[in-house]
């Protein structure tokens, strides 16, 4: 059954604008964390289809309205109010949380707590979205395929790639495509392609040529892929959602909190960076275990609560409202 969500493509009330800003904030916070996708947050919070439709609206009709100087029609066609509100929240999260989240990721204990919270978020999203899928044989096969694909991707060892402009362009396309897919991190794809440190260095040093090339690839990639994804959400909604739930399920392997590093190297600053890691059982006697478990539960309940407020039919909270 198709998920019933409020259409926020043309927000009118303060409450709708605030919801979009907070959704963008959640997407930005997720995008900072390697292995967590902003697309997952968009899916959880019910704006995913609005987002894909808004991206698709950058088309030939938009160009025609622009050259015809029909700016009011262009504003409505592009869902700019939706994108601006979402973008404000996203960039606010990056500006306000990047230092905190980066420090948490660099600290082993902080990394466990952060990943525990996101693990709870994604686990709850799998449940709340998964129950809306009609689980036939095709849907199950698609779900398994999506899970397997995500598992392969998150376990690829980052490559040492060249930084030629054609490869940077392709890397930008791949990263942005991954970023709007729930369960797959765009920053992690850049890491796999060997471009993550190079792009970060270019941004910090204001080296415009590689930034422009990667950005151009991202623009082309998101405009093209949003049409493909929009088509499948329209024509094959059930199977597409089953596939996206599979992506999220496979991503749990990457954001599982308790890990052991098997192979490492140094990043551009000469700091330690783990390349290959494996999941291990948590030390239940450690002081941080109880807090990590609490954060996992909070993340799980938070998503289910948000889903219940939106649909009134969340599988967890409806048990308490019968």
mmCIF file of C-alpha atoms in Angstrom, residues 17 19-25 27 42 47 51 80-91:
data_model
loop_
_atom_site.group_PDB
_atom_site.id
_atom_site.type_symbol
_atom_site.label_atom_id
_atom_site.label_comp_id
_atom_site.label_asym_id
_atom_site.label_seq_id
_atom_site.Cartn_x
_atom_site.Cartn_y
_atom_site.Cartn_z
ATOM 1 C CA UNK A 17 7.874 25.503 7.253
ATOM 2 C CA UNK A 19 8.696 20.866 9.938
ATOM 3 C CA UNK A 20 10.676 21.199 6.708
ATOM 4 C CA UNK A 21 13.510 23.098 8.403
ATOM 5 C CA UNK A 22 13.729 20.454 11.142
ATOM 6 C CA UNK A 23 13.618 17.687 8.528
ATOM 7 C CA UNK A 24 16.457 19.365 6.655
ATOM 8 C CA UNK A 25 18.349 19.638 9.944
ATOM 9 C CA UNK A 27 19.139 15.205 6.920
ATOM 10 C CA UNK A 42 13.872 12.242 4.339
ATOM 11 C CA UNK A 47 9.207 14.178 2.602
ATOM 12 C CA UNK A 51 11.987 15.869 -2.467
ATOM 13 C CA UNK A 80 11.349 26.621 -4.233
ATOM 14 C CA UNK A 81 9.736 27.293 -0.849
ATOM 15 C CA UNK A 82 9.974 23.579 -0.081
ATOM 16 C CA UNK A 83 13.613 23.348 -1.203
ATOM 17 C CA UNK A 84 14.686 26.562 0.549
ATOM 18 C CA UNK A 85 13.139 25.515 3.876
ATOM 19 C CA UNK A 86 14.702 22.055 3.617
ATOM 20 C CA UNK A 87 18.041 23.535 2.532
ATOM 21 C CA UNK A 88 18.120 26.019 5.428
ATOM 22 C CA UNK A 89 17.767 23.193 7.936
ATOM 23 C CA UNK A 90 20.329 21.047 6.134
ATOM 24 C CA UNK A 91 23.024 23.724 5.991
#
